[in-house]
XYZ file of C-alpha atoms in Angstrom:
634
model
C 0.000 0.000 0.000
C 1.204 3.246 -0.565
C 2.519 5.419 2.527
C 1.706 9.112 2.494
C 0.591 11.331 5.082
C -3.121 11.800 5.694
C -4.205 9.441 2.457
C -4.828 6.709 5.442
C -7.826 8.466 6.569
C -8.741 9.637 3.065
C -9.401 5.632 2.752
C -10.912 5.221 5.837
C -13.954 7.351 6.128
C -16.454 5.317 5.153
C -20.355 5.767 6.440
C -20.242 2.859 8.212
C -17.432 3.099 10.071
C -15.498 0.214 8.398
C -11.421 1.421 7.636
C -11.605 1.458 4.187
C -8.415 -0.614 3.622
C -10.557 -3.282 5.053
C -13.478 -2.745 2.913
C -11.615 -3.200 0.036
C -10.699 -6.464 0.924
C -14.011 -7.951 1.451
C -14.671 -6.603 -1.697
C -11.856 -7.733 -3.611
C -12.571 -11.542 -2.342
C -16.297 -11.124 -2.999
C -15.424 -10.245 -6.436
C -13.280 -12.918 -6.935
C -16.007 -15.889 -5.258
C -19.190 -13.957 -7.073
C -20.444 -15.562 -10.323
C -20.629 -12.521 -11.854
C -18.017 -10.298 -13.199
C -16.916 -6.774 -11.543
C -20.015 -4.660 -9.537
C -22.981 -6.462 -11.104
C -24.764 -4.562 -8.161
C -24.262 -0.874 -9.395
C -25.912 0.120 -11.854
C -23.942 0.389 -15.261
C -27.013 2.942 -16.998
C -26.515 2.633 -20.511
C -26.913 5.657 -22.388
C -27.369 7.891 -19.327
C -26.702 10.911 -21.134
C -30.165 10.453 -23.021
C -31.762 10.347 -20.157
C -34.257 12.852 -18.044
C -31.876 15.288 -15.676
C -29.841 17.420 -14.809
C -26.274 18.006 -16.517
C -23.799 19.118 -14.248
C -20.687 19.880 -16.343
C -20.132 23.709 -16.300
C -18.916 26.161 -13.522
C -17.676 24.644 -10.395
C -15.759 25.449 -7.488
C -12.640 24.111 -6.273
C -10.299 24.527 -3.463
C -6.616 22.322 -3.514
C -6.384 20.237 -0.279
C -2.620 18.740 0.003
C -3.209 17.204 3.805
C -5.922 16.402 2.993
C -7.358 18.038 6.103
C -11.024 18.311 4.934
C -11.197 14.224 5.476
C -8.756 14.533 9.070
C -7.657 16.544 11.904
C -4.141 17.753 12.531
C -3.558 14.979 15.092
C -5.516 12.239 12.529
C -8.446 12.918 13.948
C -11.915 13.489 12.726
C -12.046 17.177 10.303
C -13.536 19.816 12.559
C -16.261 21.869 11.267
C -13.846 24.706 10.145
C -12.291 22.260 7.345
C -15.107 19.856 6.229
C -15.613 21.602 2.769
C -18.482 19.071 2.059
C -20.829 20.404 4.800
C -24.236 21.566 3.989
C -23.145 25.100 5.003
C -23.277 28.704 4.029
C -19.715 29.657 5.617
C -20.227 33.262 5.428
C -23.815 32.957 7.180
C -22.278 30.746 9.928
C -19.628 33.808 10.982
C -22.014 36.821 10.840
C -24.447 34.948 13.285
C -21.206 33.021 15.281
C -18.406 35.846 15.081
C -16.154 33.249 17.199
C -16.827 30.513 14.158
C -13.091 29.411 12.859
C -13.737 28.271 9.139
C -10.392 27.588 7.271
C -12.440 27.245 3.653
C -15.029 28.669 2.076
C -16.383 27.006 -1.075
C -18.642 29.813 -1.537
C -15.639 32.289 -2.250
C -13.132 29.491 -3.678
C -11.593 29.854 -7.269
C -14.019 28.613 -10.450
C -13.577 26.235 -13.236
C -15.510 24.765 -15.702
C -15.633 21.096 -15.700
C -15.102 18.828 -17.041
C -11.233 18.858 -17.170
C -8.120 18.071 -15.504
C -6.953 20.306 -13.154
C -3.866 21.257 -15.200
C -6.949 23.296 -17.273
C -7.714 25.077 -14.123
C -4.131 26.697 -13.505
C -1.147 25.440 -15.225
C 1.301 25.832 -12.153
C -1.078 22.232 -10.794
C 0.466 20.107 -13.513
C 2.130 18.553 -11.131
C -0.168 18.076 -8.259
C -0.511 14.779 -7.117
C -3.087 14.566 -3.869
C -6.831 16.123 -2.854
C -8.820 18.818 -4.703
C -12.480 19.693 -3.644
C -15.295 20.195 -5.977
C -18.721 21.903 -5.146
C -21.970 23.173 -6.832
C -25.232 23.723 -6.236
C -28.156 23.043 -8.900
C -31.981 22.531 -8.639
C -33.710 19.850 -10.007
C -37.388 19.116 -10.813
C -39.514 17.120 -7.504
C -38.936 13.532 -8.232
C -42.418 11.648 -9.210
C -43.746 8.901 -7.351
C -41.914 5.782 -7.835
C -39.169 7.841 -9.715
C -35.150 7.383 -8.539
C -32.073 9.610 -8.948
C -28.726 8.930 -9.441
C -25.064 10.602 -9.603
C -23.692 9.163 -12.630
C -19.746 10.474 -13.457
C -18.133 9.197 -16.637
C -14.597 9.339 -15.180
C -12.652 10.800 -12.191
C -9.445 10.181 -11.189
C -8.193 8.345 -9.713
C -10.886 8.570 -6.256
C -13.965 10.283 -5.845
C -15.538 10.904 -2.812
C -19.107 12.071 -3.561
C -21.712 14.216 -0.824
C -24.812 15.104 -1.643
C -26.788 17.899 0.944
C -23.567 17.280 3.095
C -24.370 13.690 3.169
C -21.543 10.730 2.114
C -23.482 9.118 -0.961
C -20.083 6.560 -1.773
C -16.904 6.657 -3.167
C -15.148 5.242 -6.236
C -11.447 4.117 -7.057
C -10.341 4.136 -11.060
C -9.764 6.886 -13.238
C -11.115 6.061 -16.635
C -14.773 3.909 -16.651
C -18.369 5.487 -15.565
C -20.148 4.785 -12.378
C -23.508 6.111 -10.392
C -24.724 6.259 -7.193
C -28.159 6.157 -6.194
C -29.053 9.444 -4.149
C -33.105 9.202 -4.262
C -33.527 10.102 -1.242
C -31.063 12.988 0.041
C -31.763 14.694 -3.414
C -33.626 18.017 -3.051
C -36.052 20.196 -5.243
C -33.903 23.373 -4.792
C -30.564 24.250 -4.360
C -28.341 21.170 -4.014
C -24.976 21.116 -2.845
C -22.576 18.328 -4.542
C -19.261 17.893 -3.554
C -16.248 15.799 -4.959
C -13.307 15.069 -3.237
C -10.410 13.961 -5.914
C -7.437 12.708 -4.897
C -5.299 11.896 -7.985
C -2.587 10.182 -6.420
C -1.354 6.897 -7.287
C -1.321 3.863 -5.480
C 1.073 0.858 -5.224
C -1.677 -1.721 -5.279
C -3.555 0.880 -8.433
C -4.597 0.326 -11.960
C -2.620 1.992 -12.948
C 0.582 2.047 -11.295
C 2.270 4.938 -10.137
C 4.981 5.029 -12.852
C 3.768 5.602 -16.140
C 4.560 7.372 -19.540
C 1.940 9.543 -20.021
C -0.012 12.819 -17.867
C -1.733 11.569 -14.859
C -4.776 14.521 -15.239
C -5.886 14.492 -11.985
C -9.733 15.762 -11.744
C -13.138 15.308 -12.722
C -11.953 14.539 -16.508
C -15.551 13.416 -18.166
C -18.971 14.574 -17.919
C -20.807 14.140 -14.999
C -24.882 14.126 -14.963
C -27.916 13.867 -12.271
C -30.138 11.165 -14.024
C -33.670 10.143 -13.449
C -35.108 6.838 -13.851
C -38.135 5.190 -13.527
C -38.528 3.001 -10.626
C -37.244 0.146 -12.398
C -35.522 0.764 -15.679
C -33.252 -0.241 -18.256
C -29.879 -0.614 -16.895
C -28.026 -2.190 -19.983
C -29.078 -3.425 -23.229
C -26.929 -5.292 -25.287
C -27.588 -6.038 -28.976
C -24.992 -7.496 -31.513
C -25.113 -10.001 -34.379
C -23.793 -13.698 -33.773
C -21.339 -15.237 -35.842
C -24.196 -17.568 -37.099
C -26.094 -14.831 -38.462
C -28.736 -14.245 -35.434
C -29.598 -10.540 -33.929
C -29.496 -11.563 -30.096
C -30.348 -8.707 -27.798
C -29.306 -9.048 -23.808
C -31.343 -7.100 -21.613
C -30.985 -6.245 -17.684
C -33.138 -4.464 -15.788
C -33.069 -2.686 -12.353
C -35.348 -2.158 -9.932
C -38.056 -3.827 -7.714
C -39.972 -5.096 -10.584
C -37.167 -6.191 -12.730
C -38.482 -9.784 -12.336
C -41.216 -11.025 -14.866
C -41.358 -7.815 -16.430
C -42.413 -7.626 -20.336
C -39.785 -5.788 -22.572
C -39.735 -5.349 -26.572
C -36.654 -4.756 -28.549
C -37.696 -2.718 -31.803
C -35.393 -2.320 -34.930
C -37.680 -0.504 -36.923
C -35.678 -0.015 -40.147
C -35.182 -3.834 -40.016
C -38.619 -4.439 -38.927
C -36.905 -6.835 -36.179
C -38.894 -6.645 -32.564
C -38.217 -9.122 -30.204
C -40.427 -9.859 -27.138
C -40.089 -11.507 -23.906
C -40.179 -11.682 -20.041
C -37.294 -10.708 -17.575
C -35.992 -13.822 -15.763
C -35.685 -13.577 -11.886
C -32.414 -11.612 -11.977
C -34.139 -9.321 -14.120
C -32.054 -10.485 -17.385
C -33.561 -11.249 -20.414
C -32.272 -12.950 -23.853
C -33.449 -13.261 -26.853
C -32.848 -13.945 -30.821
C -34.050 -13.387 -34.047
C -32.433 -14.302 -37.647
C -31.036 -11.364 -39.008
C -32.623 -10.643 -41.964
C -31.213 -10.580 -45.709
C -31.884 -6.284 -45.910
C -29.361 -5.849 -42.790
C -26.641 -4.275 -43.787
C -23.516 -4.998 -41.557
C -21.566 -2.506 -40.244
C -17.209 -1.978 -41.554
C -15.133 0.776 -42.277
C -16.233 1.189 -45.607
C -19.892 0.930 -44.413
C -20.127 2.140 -41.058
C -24.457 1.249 -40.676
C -25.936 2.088 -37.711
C -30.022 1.365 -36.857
C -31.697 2.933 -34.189
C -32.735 0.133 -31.689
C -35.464 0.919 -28.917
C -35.894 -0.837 -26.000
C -39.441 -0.794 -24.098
C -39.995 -2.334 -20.549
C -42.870 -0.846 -18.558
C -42.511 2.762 -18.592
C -38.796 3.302 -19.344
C -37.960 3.408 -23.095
C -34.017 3.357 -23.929
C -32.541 4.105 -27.387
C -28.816 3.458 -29.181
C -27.614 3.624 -32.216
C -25.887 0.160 -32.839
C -23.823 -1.442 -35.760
C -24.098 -4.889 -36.993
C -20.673 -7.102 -37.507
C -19.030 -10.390 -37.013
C -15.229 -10.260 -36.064
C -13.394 -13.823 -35.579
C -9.976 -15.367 -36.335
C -8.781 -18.098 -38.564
C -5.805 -19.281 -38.370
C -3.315 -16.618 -38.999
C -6.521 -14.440 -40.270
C -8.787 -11.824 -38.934
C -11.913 -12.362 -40.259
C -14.189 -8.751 -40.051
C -17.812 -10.158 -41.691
C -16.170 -13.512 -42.711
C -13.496 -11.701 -44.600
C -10.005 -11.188 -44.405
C -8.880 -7.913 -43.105
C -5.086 -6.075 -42.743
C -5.728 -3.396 -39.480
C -4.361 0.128 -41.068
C -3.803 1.718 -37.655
C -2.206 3.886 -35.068
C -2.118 4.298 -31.621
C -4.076 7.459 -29.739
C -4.015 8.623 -26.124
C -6.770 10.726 -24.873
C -5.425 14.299 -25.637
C -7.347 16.837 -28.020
C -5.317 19.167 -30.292
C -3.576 21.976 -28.044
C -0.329 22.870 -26.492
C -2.075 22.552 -23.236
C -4.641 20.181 -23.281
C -6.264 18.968 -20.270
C -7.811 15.423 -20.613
C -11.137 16.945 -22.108
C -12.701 15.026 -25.354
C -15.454 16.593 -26.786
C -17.093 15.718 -29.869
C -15.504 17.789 -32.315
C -12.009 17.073 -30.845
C -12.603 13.422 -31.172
C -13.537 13.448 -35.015
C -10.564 16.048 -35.185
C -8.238 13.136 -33.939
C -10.127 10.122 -35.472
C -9.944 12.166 -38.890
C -6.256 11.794 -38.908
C -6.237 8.336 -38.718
C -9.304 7.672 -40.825
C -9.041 10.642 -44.067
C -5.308 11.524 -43.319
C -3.611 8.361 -43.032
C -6.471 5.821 -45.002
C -6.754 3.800 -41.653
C -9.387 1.676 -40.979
C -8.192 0.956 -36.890
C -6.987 2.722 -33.729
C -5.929 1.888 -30.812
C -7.371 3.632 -28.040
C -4.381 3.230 -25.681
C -3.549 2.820 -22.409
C -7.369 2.767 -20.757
C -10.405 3.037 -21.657
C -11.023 6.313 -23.342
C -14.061 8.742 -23.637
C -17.196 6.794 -24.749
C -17.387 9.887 -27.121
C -14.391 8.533 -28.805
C -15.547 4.711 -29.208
C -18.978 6.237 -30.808
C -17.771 8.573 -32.992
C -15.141 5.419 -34.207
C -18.656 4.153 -35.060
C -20.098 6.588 -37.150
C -16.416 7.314 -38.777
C -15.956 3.640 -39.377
C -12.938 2.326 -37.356
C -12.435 -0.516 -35.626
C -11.008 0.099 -32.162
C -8.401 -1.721 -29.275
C -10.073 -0.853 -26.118
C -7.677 -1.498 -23.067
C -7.619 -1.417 -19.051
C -4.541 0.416 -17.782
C -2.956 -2.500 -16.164
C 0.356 -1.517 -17.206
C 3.915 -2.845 -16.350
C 4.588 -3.553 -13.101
C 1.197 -3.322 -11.752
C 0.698 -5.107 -8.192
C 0.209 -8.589 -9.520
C 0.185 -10.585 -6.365
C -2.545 -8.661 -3.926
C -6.125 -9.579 -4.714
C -7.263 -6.485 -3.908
C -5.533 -4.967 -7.509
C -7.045 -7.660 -9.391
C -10.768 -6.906 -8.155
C -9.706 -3.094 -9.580
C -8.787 -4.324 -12.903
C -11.590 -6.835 -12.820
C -14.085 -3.726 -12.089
C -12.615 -1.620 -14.331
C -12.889 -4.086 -17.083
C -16.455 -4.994 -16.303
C -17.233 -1.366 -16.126
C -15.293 -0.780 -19.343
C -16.805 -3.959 -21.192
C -20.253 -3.319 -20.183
C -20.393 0.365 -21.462
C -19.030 0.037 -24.669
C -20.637 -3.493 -25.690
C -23.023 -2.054 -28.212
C -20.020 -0.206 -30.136
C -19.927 -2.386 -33.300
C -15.935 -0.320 -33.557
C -14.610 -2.426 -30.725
C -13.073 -5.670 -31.801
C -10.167 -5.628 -29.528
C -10.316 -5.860 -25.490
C -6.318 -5.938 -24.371
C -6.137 -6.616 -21.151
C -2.476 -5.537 -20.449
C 0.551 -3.900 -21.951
C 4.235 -4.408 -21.737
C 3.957 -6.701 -18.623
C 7.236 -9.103 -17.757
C 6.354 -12.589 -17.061
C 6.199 -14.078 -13.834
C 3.790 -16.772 -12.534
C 1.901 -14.205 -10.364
C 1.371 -11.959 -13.654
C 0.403 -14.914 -15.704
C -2.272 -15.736 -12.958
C -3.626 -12.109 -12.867
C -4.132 -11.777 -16.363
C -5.398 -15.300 -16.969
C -8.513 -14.103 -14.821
C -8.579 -11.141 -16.571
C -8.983 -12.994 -20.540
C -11.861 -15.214 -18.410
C -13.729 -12.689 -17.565
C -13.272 -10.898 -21.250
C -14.848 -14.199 -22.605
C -17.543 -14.517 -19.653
C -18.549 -11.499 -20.535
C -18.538 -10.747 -24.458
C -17.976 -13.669 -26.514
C -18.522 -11.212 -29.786
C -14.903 -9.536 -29.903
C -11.242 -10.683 -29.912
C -9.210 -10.858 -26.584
C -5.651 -9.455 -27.041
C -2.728 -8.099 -24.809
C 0.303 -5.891 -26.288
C 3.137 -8.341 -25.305
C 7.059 -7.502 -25.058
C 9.102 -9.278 -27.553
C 11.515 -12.022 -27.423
C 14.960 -11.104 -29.640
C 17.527 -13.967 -30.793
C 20.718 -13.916 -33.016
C 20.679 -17.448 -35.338
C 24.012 -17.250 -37.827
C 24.317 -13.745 -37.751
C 20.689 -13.032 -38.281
C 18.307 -11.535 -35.983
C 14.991 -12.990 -35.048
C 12.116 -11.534 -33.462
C 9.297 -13.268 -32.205
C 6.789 -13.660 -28.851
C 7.708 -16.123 -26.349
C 5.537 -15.413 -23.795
C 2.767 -18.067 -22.192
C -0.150 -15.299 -22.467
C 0.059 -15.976 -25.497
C -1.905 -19.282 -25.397
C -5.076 -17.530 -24.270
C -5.237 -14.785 -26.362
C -7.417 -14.672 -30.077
C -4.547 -11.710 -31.428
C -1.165 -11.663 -30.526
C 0.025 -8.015 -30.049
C 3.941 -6.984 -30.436
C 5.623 -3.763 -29.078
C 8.589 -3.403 -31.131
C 11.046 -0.626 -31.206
C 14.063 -2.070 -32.901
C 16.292 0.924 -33.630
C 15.060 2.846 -31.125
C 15.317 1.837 -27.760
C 17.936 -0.598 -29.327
C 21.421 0.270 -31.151
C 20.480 -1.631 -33.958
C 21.296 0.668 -37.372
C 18.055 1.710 -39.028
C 19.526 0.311 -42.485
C 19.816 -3.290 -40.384
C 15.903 -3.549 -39.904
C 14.331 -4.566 -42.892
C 16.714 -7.794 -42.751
C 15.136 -8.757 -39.428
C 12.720 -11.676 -39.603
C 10.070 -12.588 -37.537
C 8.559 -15.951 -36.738
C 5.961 -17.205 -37.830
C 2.648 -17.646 -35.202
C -0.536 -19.544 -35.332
C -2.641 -17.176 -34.751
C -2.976 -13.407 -36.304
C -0.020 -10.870 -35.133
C -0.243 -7.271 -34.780
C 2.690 -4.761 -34.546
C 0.971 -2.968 -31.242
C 3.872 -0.603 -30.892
C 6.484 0.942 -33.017
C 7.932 4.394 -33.114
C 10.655 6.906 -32.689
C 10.795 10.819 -31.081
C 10.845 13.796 -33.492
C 10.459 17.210 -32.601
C 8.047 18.595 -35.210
C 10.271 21.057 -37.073
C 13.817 19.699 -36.154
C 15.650 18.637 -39.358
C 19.215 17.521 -39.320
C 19.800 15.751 -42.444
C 23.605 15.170 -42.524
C 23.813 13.161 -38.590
C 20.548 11.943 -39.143
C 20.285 12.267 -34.758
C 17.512 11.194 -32.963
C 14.952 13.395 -32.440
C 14.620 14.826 -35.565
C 11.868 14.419 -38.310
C 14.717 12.751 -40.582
C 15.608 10.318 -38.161
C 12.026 9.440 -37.432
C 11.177 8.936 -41.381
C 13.638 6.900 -41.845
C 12.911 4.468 -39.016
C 9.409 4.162 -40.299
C 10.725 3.493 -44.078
C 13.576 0.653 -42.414
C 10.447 -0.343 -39.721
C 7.804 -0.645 -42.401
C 10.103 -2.956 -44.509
C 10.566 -5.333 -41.960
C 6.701 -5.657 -41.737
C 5.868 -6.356 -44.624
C 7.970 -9.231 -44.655
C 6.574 -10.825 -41.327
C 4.581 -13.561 -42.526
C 1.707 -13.798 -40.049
C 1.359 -9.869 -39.454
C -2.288 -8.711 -39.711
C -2.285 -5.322 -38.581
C -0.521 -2.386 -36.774
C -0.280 0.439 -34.967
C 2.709 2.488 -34.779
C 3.203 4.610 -31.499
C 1.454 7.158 -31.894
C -0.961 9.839 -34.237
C 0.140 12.840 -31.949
C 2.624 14.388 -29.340
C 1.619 13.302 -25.606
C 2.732 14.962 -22.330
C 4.572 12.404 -20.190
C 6.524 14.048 -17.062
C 9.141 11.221 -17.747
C 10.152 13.368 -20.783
C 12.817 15.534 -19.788
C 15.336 16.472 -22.316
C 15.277 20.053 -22.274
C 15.332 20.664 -26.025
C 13.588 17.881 -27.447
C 10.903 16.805 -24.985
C 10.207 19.378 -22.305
C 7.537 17.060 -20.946
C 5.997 15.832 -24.093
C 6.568 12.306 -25.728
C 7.270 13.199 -29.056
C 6.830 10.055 -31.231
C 3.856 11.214 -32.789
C 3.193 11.472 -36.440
C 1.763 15.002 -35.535
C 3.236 17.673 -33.176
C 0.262 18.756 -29.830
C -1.301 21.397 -32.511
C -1.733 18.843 -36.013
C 1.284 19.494 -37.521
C 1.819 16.598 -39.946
C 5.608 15.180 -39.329
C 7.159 13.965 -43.125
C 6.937 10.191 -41.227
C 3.295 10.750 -41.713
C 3.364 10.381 -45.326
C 5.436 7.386 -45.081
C 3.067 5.469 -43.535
C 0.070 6.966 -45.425
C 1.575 5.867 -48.771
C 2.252 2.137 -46.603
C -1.657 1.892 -45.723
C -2.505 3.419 -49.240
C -0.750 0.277 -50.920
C -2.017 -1.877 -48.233
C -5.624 -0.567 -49.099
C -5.203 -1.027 -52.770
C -3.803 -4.598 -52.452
C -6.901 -6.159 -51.013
């Protein structure tokens, strides 16, 4: 566990008095003995942003707590009344009528900020900040009706949220990139609500992620956030996709009191598809159809979506969902029964800017997703190293691109304490169970770059179970590290690795020439060995700073260097016999603290094929014209 002053008691207030440390290991073994996979008990509500509500995104307060004294005393106490900035209080009102009143905060006067966004957006000089920051707002909302519920739902925060409502603990969450809600029916009021957040963005030991990583840890509320109301029972997830066999099969779940032995239809009117049926007593309900022949099934160069509806007493849910089939034969991957070469790159969840601030909207996603799909002819991203925005995965299904989804369990995660597996199994769940409808997705990864040992093989064993326990549609895939060997003179790359085994894709990260001494010219005369199953070049890259020429010494860092490593790199994959895809690290300049050269880097990762603002790199058009071939040899 990680040691640091006062985030003890950050864990341990809890409502019912339970040290938090604790609770997390009940919960960690309950997830491991339950049948089901991740929180099956909160709800996951599926297209919560369609819902009645309130949106909450916009002006907030904040107020930066480094010892974290809003949560403890200065002896580790309980917080006094003078520093508990998610009271139901009007600070200023308290001192006029109680002159003697010591208050140490005041929300009410604190600095604003619109959210969402990572609290480097707020003032740069935070970049830095690792520990507590305090959120608050107030916002009416309509009476509830009869039988109606509310909930907090927050797309991401990281890493932990600790969420009042009306100065009242409504629960806490641990995991910086997946959605979750809490149910606050009955503290919410009709005017004039107080919310409060308590972030703390620093990593932990036993974390998904780790605490050592190579790219910005935005601490903050980073994703919209949203009161939503529901019926009494409701529509919690609804999951429709088309089977490898040709069927329409739509999985629903309700939630609620009457979830049992409820009726509920599932329309696809432009199909003329509706599928009826009765909720089981777990409130789940299955059922299938034969496609039929006027479906028209959803790929890059086709990207069809139909608007399904979903009726179950009086809630009515709608998505927009595309129809596929993605498998593996042999070396293949099979996208609709047909052969397909993935004409990718890698993306990390950064809009355009020289100071971005872990915000995706709409327009900067098809900004980003443009690049890959009109600039470079790609038909595939990778949306690396956890899950990103859902705005990202469904405009990837409008664009037409197929998309890697991962969970951030990265190196040397904490591999041998249960408690980090239950976070990676709930953030996978969570992750999984969002996204399912997104006919883009045909990749879960489950890890990156993690060295083999018998405790990691273990970890991430349970972690390709669950992928298949819970969506048996898509391909399970990890990016692996790669196994090098000298045989007369030559060298051979390969995978040795026994994840391998239990994975549909096998997923490379190579950066021969880079991270190696190897001489670029040496590259294409690599050879790699042949698998059984289909191979994708997950990684590849080299640093340029957009602008930097230097022709003559052809020196790292500059754009010359980096063209010709993706010339050399590029020959040596099209000569790997069982390669099926790629995606070269990365579309676009990243800030990583790691970074440090003072010239080159100054805090950014500059491997992109575009510099933070689009500036297009002259390795750009190298691998354009390689996907432009690839695209005309099918």
């Amino acid at each position: 566990m990680l040691q640091q002053s006062g985030h003890a008691e950050w864990r341990q207030e809890d409502a019912m008095g339970m040290g938090w440390t604790k609770l997390a290991g009940v919960i960690g073994a309950l997830m491991l003995l339950a049948p089901t996979v991740g929180n099956a008990s909160t709800p996951t509500l599926t297209r919560a942003d369609t819902r009645e509500g309130v949106d909450l995104s916009g002006t907030w307060r904040y107020s930066v707590d480094p010892y974290r004294d809003g949560l403890a005393g200065f002896h580790r106490g309980p917080a006094g009344e003078g520093h508990r900035r998610y009271d139901d209080v009007d600070v200023d009102a308290v001192t006029r009528a109680r002159p003697n009143a010591l208050y140490e905060y005041d929300m009410d006067r604190s600095a604003m900020t619109t959210l969402p966004q990572g609290w480097i957006g707020h003032d740069p000089t935070l970049r830095h900040y690792q520990g507590l920051m305090w959120y608050q707002r107030r916002f009416d909302a309509a009476p509830l009706k009869p039988g109606q519920r509310a909930f907090l739902r927050f797309e991401a925060v990281n890493y932990t949220a600790k969420v009042y409502l009306n100065g009242k603990a409504v629960g806490e969450h641990e995991g910086g990139f997946t959605p979750f809600s809490m149910e606050v029916t009955d503290i919410l009021r009709a005017r004039d609500n107080q919310i409060t957040v308590g972030v703390d963005s620093t990593p932990q030991a036993d974390g998904v992620p780790p605490p050592v990583t190579d790219w910005e840890n935005y601490g903050g509320i980073t994703r919209p956030m949203r009161l939503v109301v529901t019926p009494a029972t409701f529509v919690d997830e609804a999951w429709v996709r088309l089977s490898k066999d040709g069927k329409i099969i739509a999985t629903i779940k309700l939630d609620g009191a009457k979830a049992a032995g409820e009726e509920v239809r599932v329309r696809i009117g432009e199909l003329g598809v509706e599928l009826v049926g009765k909720t089981d007593a777990n409130g789940m309900l299955s059922a299938s159809t034969t496609a039929p022949k006027t479906l028209v099934r959803w790929s890059p160069e086709t990207p069809r979506l139909y608007e399904v509806v979903v009726q179950a007493g009086e809630d009515r849910l709608t998505d927009r969902v595309g129809f596929r089939t993605i498998e593996t034969k042999g070396s293949e991957i099979l996208l609709n029964g047909k052969p397909i070469f993935l004409r990718g790159i890698s993306v990390h969840e950064e809009e355009f800017g020289e100071a971005p601030a872990r915000t995706i909207t709409e327009a900067g996603a098809r900004a980003l997703l443009s690049e890959v799909k009109q600039g470079l002819h790609g038909n595939f991203v990778r949306l690396a190293h956890y899950p990103h925005s859902e705005i990202m995965t469904r405009v990837a299904d409008e664009m037409g691109l197929l998309v890697w989804s991962e969970i951030p369990v990265y190196w040397l995660v904490d591999f041998g304490n249960p408690r980090t597996l239950a976070l990676a199994r709930g953030m996978l769940a969570d992750n999984i169970r969002r996204d399912r409808n997104r006919a883009s997705i045909i990749l879960w990864s489950v890890a990156n770059e993690t060295p083999i040992t018998e405790l990691r093989n273990r970890f991430l064993y349970q972690l390709v179970d669950d992928v298949r326990a819970l969506d048996d549609s898509r391909l399970v895939t990890a990016a692996l590290l790669t196994d090098r060997k000298t045989v007369d003179g030559q060298v051979v790359m390969g995978l040795n690795d026994p994840l391998a085994d239990k994975l549909d894709v096998l997923a490379a990260n190579t950066y021969n020439g880079w991270y190696s001494n190897d001489a670029l010219d040496a590259l294409p005369a690599m050879t790699w060995r042949a698998t059984d199953k289909p191979m994708v070049f997950s990684e590849f890259g080299a640093d340029a700073l957009a602008g930097f020429s230097d022709p003559a010494l052809m020196r790292k860092f500059s754009e010359d260097f980096q063209t010709r490593y993706y010339e050399k790199t590029l020959a040596m994959a099209d000569k790997a016999p069982t390669l099926r895809g790629i995606s070269p690290w990365i579309l676009k300049d990243f800030r990583s603290p790691r970074r440090q050269h003072p010239i080159y880097q100054q805090g950014w990762n500059r491997k992109g094929l575009l510099s933070p603002t689009g500036r297009r790199k002259p390795a750009f058009y190298v691998l354009r014209d390689f996907f432009k071939a690839k695209q005309a040899a099918r």
